[in-house]
Amino acid sequence: MQILLNNQATELPAHATVAQALAQLQPQPPFAVAVNTEFVPKALYESRVLQANDKVEVISPVTGG
């Protein structure tokens, strides 16, 4: 199935989880994840199943002033 991972079309197996999507992106912590604009708690990364055409955003904090 295809999802959008940080606005990039990404192919994942059917029933892939947020954790599997993150494995492809390999973001450096700290970061937060949203699926279709809804925050996904870290504790749910392994169990949150994605659907075709989901939009997954991995967001890193920005520091500075």
PDB file of C-alpha atoms in Angstrom, residues 16-52:
ATOM      1  CA  ALA A  16       1.957  -1.772   8.225  1.00  0.00           C
ATOM      2  CA  THR A  17       2.250   0.085  11.504  1.00  0.00           C
ATOM      3  CA  VAL A  18       3.571   3.494  12.414  1.00  0.00           C
ATOM      4  CA  ALA A  19       6.697   1.747  13.713  1.00  0.00           C
ATOM      5  CA  GLN A  20       7.302   0.201  10.275  1.00  0.00           C
ATOM      6  CA  ALA A  21       6.925   3.578   8.607  1.00  0.00           C
ATOM      7  CA  LEU A  22       9.394   5.067  11.077  1.00  0.00           C
ATOM      8  CA  ALA A  23      11.852   2.281  10.326  1.00  0.00           C
ATOM      9  CA  GLN A  24      11.964   3.463   6.715  1.00  0.00           C
ATOM     10  CA  LEU A  25      12.445   7.102   7.668  1.00  0.00           C
ATOM     11  CA  GLN A  26      14.814   6.514  10.608  1.00  0.00           C
ATOM     12  CA  PRO A  27      14.218   9.905  12.245  1.00  0.00           C
ATOM     13  CA  GLN A  28      16.544  11.120  14.987  1.00  0.00           C
ATOM     14  CA  PRO A  29      14.814  11.594  18.362  1.00  0.00           C
ATOM     15  CA  PRO A  30      13.145  13.600  19.667  1.00  0.00           C
ATOM     16  CA  PHE A  31      10.186  13.637  17.300  1.00  0.00           C
ATOM     17  CA  ALA A  32       6.402  13.338  17.300  1.00  0.00           C
ATOM     18  CA  VAL A  33       4.175  11.484  14.850  1.00  0.00           C
ATOM     19  CA  ALA A  34       0.783  12.408  13.468  1.00  0.00           C
ATOM     20  CA  VAL A  35      -1.403  10.281  11.215  1.00  0.00           C
ATOM     21  CA  ASN A  36      -3.959  12.262   9.249  1.00  0.00           C
ATOM     22  CA  THR A  37      -3.274  15.225  11.594  1.00  0.00           C
ATOM     23  CA  GLU A  38      -3.925  13.180  14.777  1.00  0.00           C
ATOM     24  CA  PHE A  39      -1.046  12.800  17.228  1.00  0.00           C
ATOM     25  CA  VAL A  40      -0.010   9.182  17.847  1.00  0.00           C
ATOM     26  CA  PRO A  41       1.514   8.524  21.290  1.00  0.00           C
ATOM     27  CA  LYS A  42       4.850   6.721  21.219  1.00  0.00           C
ATOM     28  CA  ALA A  43       3.324   3.806  23.137  1.00  0.00           C
ATOM     29  CA  LEU A  44       1.051   3.123  20.127  1.00  0.00           C
ATOM     30  CA  TYR A  45       3.670   3.158  17.341  1.00  0.00           C
ATOM     31  CA  GLU A  46       3.817  -0.669  17.260  1.00  0.00           C
ATOM     32  CA  SER A  47       0.054  -1.163  17.271  1.00  0.00           C
ATOM     33  CA  ARG A  48      -1.244   1.762  15.181  1.00  0.00           C
ATOM     34  CA  VAL A  49      -2.048   0.188  11.792  1.00  0.00           C
ATOM     35  CA  LEU A  50      -1.870   2.415   8.747  1.00  0.00           C
ATOM     36  CA  GLN A  51      -4.303   2.464   5.841  1.00  0.00           C
ATOM     37  CA  ALA A  52      -3.597   3.171   2.186  1.00  0.00           C
TER      38      ALA A  52
END
